[in-house]
Amino acid sequence: MRFGYTLMTEQSGPRELVGYAADAERAGFDFEVSSDHFSPWLTEQGHAPYAWSMLGAVSQVTERVELMTYITCPTIRYHPAVVAQKAATMGVLSNGRFTLGLGSGENLNEHTVGHGWPAVDTRQAMLVEALEIIRALHAGDLVTYRGEHFDVDSSRIWDLPDEPVRLALAVAGDKGVQRFAPLADDLIAVEPDPDLVSSWNAVEGAPRIGDGARAIGQIPICWDPDEDAARERAHAQFRWFAGGWKVNADLPTTAGFAGATQFVRPEDVAENIPCGPDLDKIVESVSAFKDAGFTDVALVQVGDEQQQRFLDEAAEPLLAKLRDRLG
């Protein structure tokens, strides 16, 4: 199993994130993923730099770690042709270390451009067209595309990496797996659901997880020498996580997330996020992804406050424990 570090754009500024990326590579993480948000989930988080500028800088201060968006929505805020160009440039800058993580997005970020928030079936149909466009442009040919949702007119990407950028797809449920598994290189999911992995592997034409394809999970943790401080910070900055995907995808503002989570208690958050200095408790939480058949998992250290200390003091011994038990 491979272990990643999350560049959480909602909780840190761009200069800080670039520094954390370099330190996370030195600490021994295998890969780094970045969120791609226009807004934080909660006002308390306080940040939302442009992920693609930050990732370009990260590509130049790192040499070994793989880089990835987790995740980009290529349908409303961005036209898929522009996403294809950005991803290709990242592939070149990183010397082939970049994976484009894609999904159908959240209202929180996509409502910004004023085009409305479609129903889930429409969002997924838009994502299929976006994938077709990105694949075609990454082949290096002149592309003209006419779809129900997107058009591309006589366009080519002129700077491409030596190998095509991998496409990882965030999916949930049998319908999503059936629809998207044949179109992707890797699976993304934030819940350690073994049925998701087995369903993916059963789809005809899908790349098989464990045999070239990856299942890439993500888990929040809140390391801190003071467990009470960790619980309070996790509650302040990550209580939105308790809403689940259906809520998180549809709420449009930080005020909406604050209202939806006003009755979530610190102890409720701590039931789902390992908090405090106990590294074994973190390993136990991560093990659920290993048991579910995931090949990769990215850790989210909650909050900017103890981010540098986590990287300086906890990351290396935590990675040693993770690799000893789950690697």
One Martini backbone bead per residue (centre of mass of N, CA, C, O) as a GRO file, in nm:
protein
  327
    1MET     BB    1   0.098   0.035   0.019
    2ARG     BB    2   0.022   0.376  -0.035
    3PHE     BB    3   0.128   0.707   0.093
    4GLY     BB    4  -0.032   1.019   0.144
    5TYR     BB    5  -0.057   1.377   0.093
    6THR     BB    6  -0.252   1.664   0.179
    7LEU     BB    7  -0.334   1.954  -0.006
    8MET     BB    8  -0.525   2.180   0.177
    9THR     BB    9  -0.672   2.458   0.043
   10GLU     BB   10  -0.885   2.531   0.283
   11GLN     BB   11  -0.630   2.567   0.527
   12SER     BB   12  -0.414   2.698   0.323
   13GLY     BB   13  -0.175   2.864   0.179
   14PRO     BB   14   0.027   2.860  -0.097
   15ARG     BB   15   0.307   2.883   0.037
   16GLU     BB   16   0.264   2.667   0.249
   17LEU     BB   17   0.200   2.429   0.058
   18VAL     BB   18   0.474   2.418  -0.081
   19GLY     BB   19   0.633   2.356   0.176
   20TYR     BB   20   0.483   2.096   0.256
   21ALA     BB   21   0.551   1.935   0.003
   22ALA     BB   22   0.856   1.918   0.050
   23ASP     BB   23   0.836   1.790   0.338
   24ALA     BB   24   0.673   1.537   0.258
   25GLU     BB   25   0.890   1.415   0.082
   26ARG     BB   26   1.110   1.398   0.303
   27ALA     BB   27   0.929   1.211   0.493
   28GLY     BB   28   0.808   0.976   0.261
   29PHE     BB   29   0.598   1.020   0.074
   30ASP     BB   30   0.453   0.896  -0.229
   31PHE     BB   31   0.217   1.117  -0.238
   32GLU     BB   32   0.019   1.404  -0.371
   33VAL     BB   33  -0.274   1.584  -0.291
   34SER     BB   34  -0.527   1.812  -0.432
   35SER     BB   35  -0.739   2.034  -0.393
   36ASP     BB   36  -1.027   2.208  -0.588
   37HIS     BB   37  -1.109   2.527  -0.480
   38PHE     BB   38  -1.314   2.827  -0.423
   39SER     BB   39  -1.397   2.712  -0.134
   40PRO     BB   40  -1.452   2.663   0.168
   41TRP     BB   41  -1.647   2.491   0.386
   42LEU     BB   42  -1.541   2.683   0.618
   43THR     BB   43  -1.458   2.976   0.761
   44GLU     BB   44  -1.235   2.858   0.957
   45GLN     BB   45  -1.036   2.782   0.731
   46GLY     BB   46  -0.974   3.045   0.517
   47HIS     BB   47  -0.925   2.900   0.221
   48ALA     BB   48  -0.861   2.929  -0.168
   49PRO     BB   49  -0.650   2.854  -0.370
   50TYR     BB   50  -0.506   2.795  -0.670
   51ALA     BB   51  -0.418   2.481  -0.744
   52TRP     BB   52  -0.250   2.503  -1.017
   53SER     BB   53  -0.035   2.700  -0.924
   54MET     BB   54   0.063   2.538  -0.683
   55LEU     BB   55   0.139   2.276  -0.842
   56GLY     BB   56   0.355   2.402  -1.017
   57ALA     BB   57   0.540   2.464  -0.777
   58VAL     BB   58   0.558   2.176  -0.662
   59SER     BB   59   0.701   2.049  -0.912
   60GLN     BB   60   0.977   2.226  -0.833
   61VAL     BB   61   1.012   2.109  -0.512
   62THR     BB   62   0.993   1.828  -0.645
   63GLU     BB   63   1.092   1.474  -0.756
   64ARG     BB   64   0.915   1.202  -0.663
   65VAL     BB   65   0.637   1.261  -0.615
   66GLU     BB   66   0.322   1.222  -0.671
   67LEU     BB   67   0.059   1.396  -0.843
   68MET     BB   68  -0.279   1.533  -0.751
   69THR     BB   69  -0.611   1.560  -0.802
   70TYR     BB   70  -0.865   1.597  -0.511
   71ILE     BB   71  -1.081   1.727  -0.704
   72THR     BB   72  -1.181   1.776  -1.040
   73CYS     BB   73  -1.415   1.978  -1.214
   74PRO     BB   74  -1.487   1.952  -1.584
   75THR     BB   75  -1.794   2.130  -1.630
   76ILE     BB   76  -1.818   2.442  -1.514
   77ARG     BB   77  -1.575   2.616  -1.413
   78TYR     BB   78  -1.453   2.416  -1.627
   79HIS     BB   79  -1.341   2.338  -1.919
   80PRO     BB   80  -1.223   2.044  -2.046
   81ALA     BB   81  -1.001   2.168  -2.231
   82VAL     BB   82  -0.858   2.321  -2.000
   83VAL     BB   83  -0.796   2.075  -1.829
   84ALA     BB   84  -0.623   1.930  -2.036
   85GLN     BB   85  -0.403   2.148  -2.049
   86LYS     BB   86  -0.324   2.157  -1.749
   87ALA     BB   87  -0.250   1.856  -1.721
   88ALA     BB   88  -0.028   1.850  -1.935
   89THR     BB   89   0.154   2.059  -1.801
   90MET     BB   90   0.192   1.895  -1.540
   91GLY     BB   91   0.325   1.654  -1.678
   92VAL     BB   92   0.574   1.813  -1.769
   93LEU     BB   93   0.671   1.950  -1.502
   94SER     BB   94   0.676   1.647  -1.348
   95ASN     BB   95   0.776   1.414  -1.527
   96GLY     BB   96   0.506   1.219  -1.502
   97ARG     BB   97   0.362   1.267  -1.190
   98PHE     BB   98   0.063   1.309  -1.302
   99THR     BB   99  -0.278   1.304  -1.180
  100LEU     BB  100  -0.617   1.315  -1.286
  101GLY     BB  101  -0.866   1.411  -1.073
  102LEU     BB  102  -1.217   1.324  -1.103
  103GLY     BB  103  -1.551   1.486  -1.092
  104SER     BB  104  -1.885   1.619  -1.034
  105GLY     BB  105  -1.881   1.780  -0.777
  106GLU     BB  106  -1.960   2.102  -0.614
  107ASN     BB  107  -2.155   2.367  -0.546
  108LEU     BB  108  -1.955   2.539  -0.380
  109ASN     BB  109  -1.775   2.588  -0.656
  110GLU     BB  110  -1.970   2.595  -0.924
  111HIS     BB  111  -2.170   2.844  -0.871
  112THR     BB  112  -1.980   3.090  -0.930
  113VAL     BB  113  -2.052   3.115  -1.260
  114GLY     BB  114  -2.384   3.100  -1.290
  115HIS     BB  115  -2.496   2.792  -1.415
  116GLY     BB  116  -2.570   2.622  -1.200
  117TRP     BB  117  -2.716   2.303  -1.055
  118PRO     BB  118  -2.735   2.006  -1.151
  119ALA     BB  119  -2.835   1.712  -1.171
  120VAL     BB  120  -2.678   1.417  -1.133
  121ASP     BB  121  -2.725   1.301  -1.419
  122THR     BB  122  -2.613   1.548  -1.565
  123ARG     BB  123  -2.333   1.554  -1.437
  124GLN     BB  124  -2.251   1.273  -1.548
  125ALA     BB  125  -2.286   1.338  -1.848
  126MET     BB  126  -2.074   1.564  -1.848
  127LEU     BB  127  -1.836   1.386  -1.759
  128VAL     BB  128  -1.825   1.204  -2.003
  129GLU     BB  129  -1.760   1.426  -2.208
  130ALA     BB  130  -1.504   1.527  -2.070
  131LEU     BB  131  -1.344   1.264  -2.101
  132GLU     BB  132  -1.348   1.255  -2.409
  133ILE     BB  133  -1.198   1.522  -2.451
  134ILE     BB  134  -0.939   1.467  -2.290
  135ARG     BB  135  -0.848   1.217  -2.441
  136ALA     BB  136  -0.831   1.345  -2.723
  137LEU     BB  137  -0.625   1.572  -2.651
  138HIS     BB  138  -0.403   1.369  -2.529
  139ALA     BB  139  -0.339   1.247  -2.824
  140GLY     BB  140  -0.265   1.520  -3.018
  141ASP     BB  141  -0.503   1.600  -3.177
  142LEU     BB  142  -0.736   1.729  -3.374
  143VAL     BB  143  -1.032   1.874  -3.222
  144THR     BB  144  -1.377   1.789  -3.279
  145TYR     BB  145  -1.673   1.862  -3.075
  146ARG     BB  146  -2.016   1.732  -3.033
  147GLY     BB  147  -2.237   1.794  -2.773
  148GLU     BB  148  -2.475   1.846  -2.535
  149HIS     BB  149  -2.260   2.027  -2.340
  150PHE     BB  150  -2.004   2.020  -2.545
  151ASP     BB  151  -1.753   2.208  -2.725
  152VAL     BB  152  -1.503   2.161  -2.990
  153ASP     BB  153  -1.275   2.371  -3.192
  154SER     BB  154  -1.007   2.306  -3.346
  155SER     BB  155  -0.810   2.143  -3.123
  156ARG     BB  156  -0.481   2.162  -2.952
  157ILE     BB  157  -0.221   2.014  -2.776
  158TRP     BB  158   0.127   2.112  -2.766
  159ASP     BB  159   0.187   2.014  -2.458
  160LEU     BB  160   0.314   1.694  -2.389
  161PRO     BB  161   0.368   1.422  -2.241
  162ASP     BB  162   0.507   1.122  -2.302
  163GLU     BB  163   0.273   1.034  -2.115
  164PRO     BB  164  -0.028   0.998  -2.039
  165VAL     BB  165  -0.248   1.110  -1.832
  166ARG     BB  166  -0.394   1.007  -1.565
  167LEU     BB  167  -0.730   0.886  -1.484
  168ALA     BB  168  -0.924   0.968  -1.203
  169LEU     BB  169  -1.231   0.844  -1.042
  170ALA     BB  170  -1.511   0.955  -0.877
  171VAL     BB  171  -1.710   0.709  -0.707
  172ALA     BB  172  -2.064   0.595  -0.655
  173GLY     BB  173  -2.203   0.327  -0.689
  174ASP     BB  174  -2.317   0.121  -0.935
  175LYS     BB  175  -2.378   0.327  -1.158
  176GLY     BB  176  -2.104   0.474  -1.151
  177VAL     BB  177  -1.927   0.231  -1.207
  178GLN     BB  178  -2.048   0.143  -1.480
  179ARG     BB  179  -1.992   0.421  -1.624
  180PHE     BB  180  -1.666   0.485  -1.536
  181ALA     BB  181  -1.461   0.249  -1.532
  182PRO     BB  182  -1.399   0.235  -1.853
  183LEU     BB  183  -1.280   0.558  -1.845
  184ALA     BB  184  -1.054   0.476  -1.644
  185ASP     BB  185  -0.756   0.416  -1.444
  186ASP     BB  186  -0.884   0.511  -1.162
  187LEU     BB  187  -0.989   0.509  -0.824
  188ILE     BB  188  -1.213   0.714  -0.623
  189ALA     BB  189  -1.241   0.721  -0.254
  190VAL     BB  190  -1.357   0.805   0.097
  191GLU     BB  191  -1.454   0.506   0.134
  192PRO     BB  192  -1.409   0.174   0.276
  193ASP     BB  193  -1.541  -0.002   0.011
  194PRO     BB  194  -1.537  -0.323  -0.105
  195ASP     BB  195  -1.768  -0.315  -0.320
  196LEU     BB  196  -1.639  -0.107  -0.505
  197VAL     BB  197  -1.396  -0.274  -0.596
  198SER     BB  198  -1.548  -0.529  -0.696
  199SER     BB  199  -1.731  -0.381  -0.899
  200TRP     BB  200  -1.511  -0.265  -1.074
  201ASN     BB  201  -1.375  -0.547  -1.149
  202ALA     BB  202  -1.658  -0.648  -1.293
  203VAL     BB  203  -1.624  -0.453  -1.520
  204GLU     BB  204  -1.631  -0.432  -1.842
  205GLY     BB  205  -1.327  -0.268  -1.937
  206ALA     BB  206  -1.192  -0.241  -1.671
  207PRO     BB  207  -0.946  -0.162  -1.479
  208ARG     BB  208  -0.762  -0.349  -1.258
  209ILE     BB  209  -0.743  -0.367  -0.933
  210GLY     BB  210  -0.401  -0.463  -0.874
  211ASP     BB  211  -0.359  -0.449  -1.219
  212GLY     BB  212  -0.265  -0.118  -1.260
  213ALA     BB  213  -0.486  -0.025  -1.087
  214ARG     BB  214  -0.627   0.217  -0.861
  215ALA     BB  215  -0.720   0.273  -0.515
  216ILE     BB  216  -0.804   0.603  -0.389
  217GLY     BB  217  -0.783   0.727  -0.078
  218GLN     BB  218  -0.919   0.916   0.216
  219ILE     BB  219  -0.801   1.057   0.542
  220PRO     BB  220  -0.871   1.203   0.836
  221ILE     BB  221  -0.655   1.375   1.066
  222CYS     BB  222  -0.553   1.478   1.424
  223TRP     BB  223  -0.263   1.568   1.509
  224ASP     BB  224  -0.164   1.592   1.864
  225PRO     BB  225  -0.036   1.614   2.179
  226ASP     BB  226  -0.334   1.727   2.222
  227GLU     BB  227  -0.637   1.584   2.224
  228ASP     BB  228  -0.831   1.819   2.280
  229ALA     BB  229  -0.722   2.005   2.058
  230ALA     BB  230  -0.783   1.811   1.826
  231ARG     BB  231  -1.090   1.797   1.862
  232GLU     BB  232  -1.146   2.099   1.828
  233ARG     BB  233  -1.022   2.130   1.546
  234ALA     BB  234  -1.190   1.917   1.398
  235HIS     BB  235  -1.458   2.057   1.454
  236ALA     BB  236  -1.403   2.341   1.334
  237GLN     BB  237  -1.288   2.221   1.031
  238PHE     BB  238  -1.451   1.905   0.996
  239ARG     BB  239  -1.773   1.881   1.032
  240TRP     BB  240  -1.863   1.859   0.730
  241PHE     BB  241  -1.791   1.548   0.697
  242ALA     BB  242  -2.070   1.438   0.829
  243GLY     BB  243  -2.277   1.475   0.578
  244GLY     BB  244  -2.192   1.368   0.322
  245TRP     BB  245  -2.215   1.361  -0.016
  246LYS     BB  246  -2.508   1.466  -0.068
  247VAL     BB  247  -2.464   1.724   0.096
  248ASN     BB  248  -2.183   1.830  -0.007
  249ALA     BB  249  -2.275   1.866  -0.314
  250ASP     BB  250  -2.529   2.093  -0.261
  251LEU     BB  251  -2.404   2.302  -0.098
  252PRO     BB  252  -2.313   2.656  -0.160
  253THR     BB  253  -2.211   2.741   0.142
  254THR     BB  254  -2.068   2.807   0.442
  255ALA     BB  255  -2.339   2.867   0.582
  256GLY     BB  256  -2.467   2.595   0.515
  257PHE     BB  257  -2.258   2.421   0.670
  258ALA     BB  258  -2.300   2.551   0.944
  259GLY     BB  259  -2.602   2.477   0.969
  260ALA     BB  260  -2.577   2.160   0.916
  261THR     BB  261  -2.344   2.149   1.178
  262GLN     BB  262  -2.450   2.277   1.460
  263PHE     BB  263  -2.496   1.973   1.614
  264VAL     BB  264  -2.206   1.900   1.599
  265ARG     BB  265  -1.979   1.734   1.793
  266PRO     BB  266  -1.667   1.665   1.893
  267GLU     BB  267  -1.733   1.361   1.951
  268ASP     BB  268  -1.843   1.301   1.668
  269VAL     BB  269  -1.583   1.356   1.512
  270ALA     BB  270  -1.393   1.159   1.681
  271GLU     BB  271  -1.532   0.895   1.572
  272ASN     BB  272  -1.403   0.958   1.259
  273ILE     BB  273  -1.141   1.107   1.383
  274PRO     BB  274  -0.826   1.082   1.461
  275CYS     BB  275  -0.714   1.204   1.783
  276GLY     BB  276  -0.389   1.287   1.847
  277PRO     BB  277  -0.081   1.103   1.934
  278ASP     BB  278  -0.191   0.824   1.835
  279LEU     BB  279  -0.064   0.629   1.586
  280ASP     BB  280  -0.222   0.359   1.609
  281LYS     BB  281  -0.501   0.486   1.557
  282ILE     BB  282  -0.441   0.571   1.271
  283VAL     BB  283  -0.368   0.295   1.154
  284GLU     BB  284  -0.645   0.167   1.210
  285SER     BB  285  -0.803   0.354   1.019
  286VAL     BB  286  -0.641   0.288   0.755
  287SER     BB  287  -0.694  -0.026   0.743
  288ALA     BB  288  -0.974  -0.017   0.603
  289PHE     BB  289  -0.856   0.022   0.316
  290LYS     BB  290  -0.695  -0.236   0.297
  291ASP     BB  291  -0.941  -0.428   0.349
  292ALA     BB  292  -1.096  -0.302   0.081
  293GLY     BB  293  -0.855  -0.286  -0.159
  294PHE     BB  294  -0.668  -0.060  -0.138
  295THR     BB  295  -0.361   0.099  -0.263
  296ASP     BB  296  -0.436   0.398  -0.164
  297VAL     BB  297  -0.361   0.670   0.084
  298ALA     BB  298  -0.465   0.988   0.199
  299LEU     BB  299  -0.367   1.228   0.422
  300VAL     BB  300  -0.538   1.451   0.657
  301GLN     BB  301  -0.423   1.724   0.819
  302VAL     BB  302  -0.587   1.905   1.040
  303GLY     BB  303  -0.496   2.199   0.989
  304ASP     BB  304  -0.245   2.450   1.013
  305GLU     BB  305  -0.130   2.476   1.304
  306GLN     BB  306   0.015   2.155   1.297
  307GLN     BB  307   0.154   2.090   1.023
  308GLN     BB  308   0.461   2.123   1.064
  309ARG     BB  309   0.482   1.938   1.312
  310PHE     BB  310   0.385   1.685   1.177
  311LEU     BB  311   0.617   1.672   0.966
  312ASP     BB  312   0.858   1.684   1.179
  313GLU     BB  313   0.745   1.449   1.402
  314ALA     BB  314   0.513   1.231   1.275
  315ALA     BB  315   0.544   1.125   0.983
  316GLU     BB  316   0.772   0.915   0.994
  317PRO     BB  317   0.663   0.722   1.220
  318LEU     BB  318   0.393   0.674   1.077
  319LEU     BB  319   0.501   0.549   0.814
  320ALA     BB  320   0.643   0.313   0.952
  321LYS     BB  321   0.383   0.186   1.065
  322LEU     BB  322   0.224   0.158   0.802
  323ARG     BB  323   0.436  -0.024   0.654
  324ASP     BB  324   0.450  -0.251   0.863
  325ARG     BB  325   0.121  -0.316   0.853
  326LEU     BB  326   0.030  -0.223   0.524
  327GLY     BB  327   0.265  -0.251   0.293
   0.00000   0.00000   0.00000
